[in-house]
């Protein structure tokens, strides 16, 4: 059974960089797309972007200038960096495995990241 | 790239059928058969219920069905059960390798 687990700081200061890692277990990270999706408290889902195991990336245009994703196939991990964060970036961040576009079959449990000084 | 429009809430009695709409544009829902639906219970990660407009993943009840007409996709839940009470989100490919989610619908079982 594939499992995903997000990890990283739960508190980030404004203007700094949010960094999260998703560790995949129970299956190989290879040959899939891996996405980050976030959800502010009480609000809807927002796709942040995705990375293929080759390193190829696609980002949400509204966040593209601040987002960097990377993958480490040797560790079965992929990562998210979001720069210049503000309070508006406070959300639960999920990692997910993608098949066809929009088809996320496995999700992490989510991790709350709060942006505050 | 704006969020797809869903009704804020839909309710029904046990055993009834309900339909949730998801309205996009000719640039997303209307152009691609890559619409998916997710169920999310409070405090939990979303669960894939429908992909490619009308396909059900293994293990998802056949009480859930999807369809699309023009720029609007729909999720129908038949034989409504208490466990179906949750938030539901649609999701569509929006071209140029981007994705957009819906605003979300809270389903209440009366």
Tab-separated table of C-alpha atoms in Angstrom:
chain	number	residue	atom	x	y	z
A	1	UNK	CA	0.000	0.000	0.000
A	2	UNK	CA	1.498	3.316	-1.060
A	3	UNK	CA	1.788	5.865	1.740
A	4	UNK	CA	2.816	9.516	1.623
A	5	UNK	CA	4.047	11.560	4.574
A	6	UNK	CA	4.658	15.292	4.597
A	7	UNK	CA	7.331	16.756	6.863
A	8	UNK	CA	8.732	20.192	7.564
A	9	UNK	CA	8.413	23.206	9.843
A	10	UNK	CA	4.928	24.032	11.036
A	11	UNK	CA	5.766	27.691	11.515
A	12	UNK	CA	7.440	29.984	9.004
A	13	UNK	CA	8.115	33.704	9.326
A	14	UNK	CA	6.750	36.166	6.773
A	15	UNK	CA	9.072	36.796	3.802
A	16	UNK	CA	10.938	33.533	4.459
A	17	UNK	CA	10.836	30.285	2.477
A	18	UNK	CA	8.468	27.424	3.276
A	19	UNK	CA	10.115	24.031	2.763
A	20	UNK	CA	8.305	20.695	2.842
A	21	UNK	CA	9.273	17.156	1.936
A	22	UNK	CA	7.031	14.257	1.054
A	23	UNK	CA	8.331	10.740	1.671
A	24	UNK	CA	6.790	7.928	-0.356
A	25	UNK	CA	6.725	4.422	1.094
A	26	UNK	CA	5.233	1.128	-0.025
A	27	UNK	CA	6.014	1.767	-3.666
A	28	UNK	CA	8.457	3.383	-6.046
A	29	UNK	CA	8.452	7.096	-6.716
A	30	UNK	CA	9.477	6.405	-10.303
A	31	UNK	CA	7.215	6.869	-13.309
A	32	UNK	CA	4.575	8.983	-11.596
A	33	UNK	CA	3.719	12.643	-11.257
A	34	UNK	CA	3.849	13.999	-7.710
A	35	UNK	CA	1.867	17.064	-6.712
A	36	UNK	CA	1.518	19.550	-3.897
A	37	UNK	CA	-1.955	20.826	-3.042
A	38	UNK	CA	-2.899	23.198	-0.240
A	39	UNK	CA	-6.030	24.129	1.660
A	40	UNK	CA	-6.427	27.190	3.892
A	41	UNK	CA	-8.573	26.584	6.940
A	42	UNK	CA	-12.235	26.409	5.984
A	43	UNK	CA	-11.484	26.971	2.300
A	44	UNK	CA	-11.069	24.988	-0.877
A	45	UNK	CA	-8.226	23.102	-2.472
A	46	UNK	CA	-5.534	24.805	-4.542
A	47	UNK	CA	-3.123	22.923	-6.806
A	48	UNK	CA	0.405	24.233	-6.348
A	49	UNK	CA	2.217	22.171	-8.936
A	50	UNK	CA	3.666	18.800	-9.871
A	51	UNK	CA	6.951	17.120	-10.623
A	52	UNK	CA	7.722	14.011	-12.627
A	53	UNK	CA	10.455	11.662	-11.540
A	54	UNK	CA	12.607	12.971	-14.398
A	55	UNK	CA	12.528	16.373	-12.698
A	56	UNK	CA	10.131	17.964	-15.165
A	57	UNK	CA	7.807	20.426	-13.411
A	58	UNK	CA	4.510	22.253	-13.951
A	59	UNK	CA	3.373	25.005	-11.605
A	60	UNK	CA	0.183	26.927	-10.907
A	61	UNK	CA	0.628	30.215	-12.796
A	62	UNK	CA	-0.497	32.198	-9.759
A	63	UNK	CA	2.359	30.767	-7.659
A	64	UNK	CA	4.942	30.018	-10.327
A	65	UNK	CA	7.290	32.864	-9.451
A	66	UNK	CA	7.657	31.610	-5.876
A	67	UNK	CA	7.555	27.810	-6.250
A	68	UNK	CA	10.359	25.321	-6.722
A	69	UNK	CA	9.875	21.555	-6.657
A	70	UNK	CA	12.527	18.869	-6.664
A	71	UNK	CA	12.686	15.084	-6.481
A	72	UNK	CA	15.194	12.665	-4.954
A	73	UNK	CA	14.477	9.223	-6.350
A	74	UNK	CA	17.211	7.615	-4.225
A	75	UNK	CA	15.320	8.619	-1.087
A	76	UNK	CA	11.816	8.214	-2.567
A	77	UNK	CA	11.159	11.843	-1.704
A	78	UNK	CA	10.034	15.013	-3.392
A	79	UNK	CA	10.054	18.535	-2.048
A	80	UNK	CA	8.374	21.926	-2.201
A	81	UNK	CA	9.878	25.338	-1.624
A	82	UNK	CA	7.647	28.410	-1.555
A	83	UNK	CA	9.490	31.693	-1.188
A	84	UNK	CA	8.485	35.100	0.177
A	85	UNK	CA	5.580	33.691	2.164
A	86	UNK	CA	2.825	35.793	3.688
A	87	UNK	CA	-0.089	35.012	5.980
A	88	UNK	CA	-2.075	34.079	2.859
A	89	UNK	CA	0.164	31.026	2.484
A	90	UNK	CA	-1.033	29.603	5.810
A	91	UNK	CA	-2.709	26.312	4.959
A	92	UNK	CA	-2.686	22.560	5.244
A	93	UNK	CA	-0.277	21.309	2.613
A	94	UNK	CA	-0.887	17.914	1.025
A	95	UNK	CA	1.342	15.851	-1.200
A	96	UNK	CA	-0.326	13.466	-3.634
A	97	UNK	CA	0.450	10.970	-6.372
A	98	UNK	CA	-0.926	11.873	-9.764
A	99	UNK	CA	-1.843	9.621	-12.670
A	100	UNK	CA	-3.611	11.480	-15.446
A	101	UNK	CA	-3.982	15.226	-14.877
A	102	UNK	CA	-6.194	15.803	-11.846
A	103	UNK	CA	-6.316	12.137	-10.891
A	104	UNK	CA	-4.733	11.915	-7.428
A	105	UNK	CA	-5.031	8.397	-6.078
A	106	UNK	CA	-2.837	8.592	-2.984
A	107	UNK	CA	-2.561	11.523	-0.583
A	108	UNK	CA	-0.539	12.352	2.473
A	109	UNK	CA	-2.376	13.191	5.684
A	110	UNK	CA	-1.524	16.865	5.280
A	111	UNK	CA	0.626	19.185	7.346
A	112	UNK	CA	-0.382	22.577	8.686
A	113	UNK	CA	2.009	25.381	7.917
A	114	UNK	CA	1.392	28.689	9.642
A	115	UNK	CA	3.045	31.888	8.470
A	116	UNK	CA	3.507	34.199	11.415
A	117	UNK	CA	6.192	36.216	13.117
B	1	UNK	CA	-7.337	30.768	-14.021
B	2	UNK	CA	-10.361	30.972	-11.712
B	3	UNK	CA	-11.757	28.280	-9.455
B	4	UNK	CA	-14.581	26.199	-10.902
B	5	UNK	CA	-17.985	27.163	-9.501
B	6	UNK	CA	-19.864	24.747	-7.261
B	7	UNK	CA	-22.932	25.297	-5.076
B	8	UNK	CA	-21.902	25.956	-1.480
B	9	UNK	CA	-24.229	23.310	-0.133
B	10	UNK	CA	-26.539	20.510	-1.235
B	11	UNK	CA	-28.700	18.392	1.033
B	12	UNK	CA	-30.891	15.345	0.772
B	13	UNK	CA	-32.593	12.679	2.828
B	14	UNK	CA	-31.252	9.144	3.149
B	15	UNK	CA	-32.041	7.117	0.050
B	16	UNK	CA	-32.520	10.147	-2.174
B	17	UNK	CA	-30.325	11.226	-5.062
B	18	UNK	CA	-28.494	14.513	-5.218
B	19	UNK	CA	-26.465	16.189	-7.941
B	20	UNK	CA	-23.569	18.595	-7.498
B	21	UNK	CA	-22.704	20.865	-10.399
B	22	UNK	CA	-19.268	22.160	-11.336
B	23	UNK	CA	-19.234	25.025	-13.811
B	24	UNK	CA	-16.113	26.053	-15.610
B	25	UNK	CA	-15.334	27.569	-18.984
B	26	UNK	CA	-14.481	26.507	-22.504
B	27	UNK	CA	-10.830	26.666	-21.415
B	28	UNK	CA	-11.124	23.948	-18.800
B	29	UNK	CA	-14.199	21.764	-18.220
B	30	UNK	CA	-15.567	22.421	-21.689
B	31	UNK	CA	-12.387	21.464	-23.517
B	32	UNK	CA	-11.133	18.353	-21.759
B	33	UNK	CA	-12.546	15.106	-20.449
B	34	UNK	CA	-10.216	15.389	-17.473
B	35	UNK	CA	-12.686	16.205	-14.724
B	36	UNK	CA	-12.348	14.472	-11.388
B	37	UNK	CA	-14.256	14.577	-8.119
B	38	UNK	CA	-13.007	14.295	-4.547
B	39	UNK	CA	-14.751	13.572	-1.266
B	40	UNK	CA	-13.285	15.107	1.883
B	41	UNK	CA	-14.393	14.336	5.413
B	42	UNK	CA	-13.452	16.835	8.162
B	43	UNK	CA	-9.790	16.683	9.062
B	44	UNK	CA	-9.039	14.101	6.377
B	45	UNK	CA	-7.289	14.119	3.045
B	46	UNK	CA	-9.463	14.173	-0.072
B	47	UNK	CA	-10.432	10.855	-1.659
B	48	UNK	CA	-10.740	10.324	-5.397
B	49	UNK	CA	-14.308	9.370	-6.315
B	50	UNK	CA	-14.502	9.984	-10.078
B	51	UNK	CA	-11.866	10.598	-12.757
B	52	UNK	CA	-12.024	11.340	-16.477
B	53	UNK	CA	-15.581	12.695	-16.047
B	54	UNK	CA	-17.313	9.407	-15.304
B	55	UNK	CA	-14.855	6.673	-14.351
B	56	UNK	CA	-14.860	5.213	-10.849
B	57	UNK	CA	-11.678	4.010	-9.152
B	58	UNK	CA	-11.695	0.510	-7.782
B	59	UNK	CA	-13.445	0.407	-4.421
B	60	UNK	CA	-15.664	3.445	-4.939
B	61	UNK	CA	-19.363	2.715	-4.654
B	62	UNK	CA	-21.393	2.669	-7.866
B	63	UNK	CA	-23.776	5.057	-6.120
B	64	UNK	CA	-21.375	7.769	-7.302
B	65	UNK	CA	-21.535	8.755	-10.952
B	66	UNK	CA	-20.200	11.614	-13.039
B	67	UNK	CA	-21.163	13.327	-16.255
B	68	UNK	CA	-20.438	16.444	-18.276
B	69	UNK	CA	-22.357	18.727	-20.608
B	70	UNK	CA	-20.641	21.701	-22.163
B	71	UNK	CA	-18.801	23.681	-19.517
B	72	UNK	CA	-20.557	21.982	-16.596
B	73	UNK	CA	-19.663	18.702	-14.952
B	74	UNK	CA	-21.882	16.947	-12.445
B	75	UNK	CA	-21.525	14.413	-9.657
B	76	UNK	CA	-24.602	12.411	-8.718
B	77	UNK	CA	-24.884	10.476	-5.485
B	78	UNK	CA	-27.757	8.027	-5.507
B	79	UNK	CA	-29.164	6.214	-2.484
B	80	UNK	CA	-27.741	8.884	-0.201
B	81	UNK	CA	-26.243	7.524	3.014
B	82	UNK	CA	-25.130	9.172	6.246
B	83	UNK	CA	-21.498	8.411	5.411
B	84	UNK	CA	-21.784	10.512	2.246
B	85	UNK	CA	-21.957	13.664	4.343
B	86	UNK	CA	-18.735	15.463	3.442
B	87	UNK	CA	-17.261	18.190	1.283
B	88	UNK	CA	-16.949	17.483	-2.434
B	89	UNK	CA	-14.557	19.134	-4.875
B	90	UNK	CA	-14.391	18.952	-8.626
B	91	UNK	CA	-11.119	19.352	-10.465
B	92	UNK	CA	-10.355	19.965	-14.128
B	93	UNK	CA	-7.381	20.176	-16.429
B	94	UNK	CA	-7.155	23.796	-17.558
B	95	UNK	CA	-4.673	23.519	-20.400
B	96	UNK	CA	-0.991	24.486	-20.488
B	97	UNK	CA	-0.244	21.780	-17.935
B	98	UNK	CA	-2.285	23.416	-15.194
B	99	UNK	CA	-5.097	22.248	-12.989
B	100	UNK	CA	-7.984	24.011	-11.269
B	101	UNK	CA	-10.212	22.900	-8.407
B	102	UNK	CA	-13.812	23.809	-7.697
B	103	UNK	CA	-14.991	25.974	-4.833
B	104	UNK	CA	-16.339	22.968	-2.955
B	105	UNK	CA	-19.789	21.757	-1.936
B	106	UNK	CA	-20.887	20.680	1.518
B	107	UNK	CA	-23.257	17.734	1.316
B	108	UNK	CA	-25.629	17.328	4.246
B	109	UNK	CA	-27.673	14.203	4.833
B	110	UNK	CA	-30.893	15.282	6.537
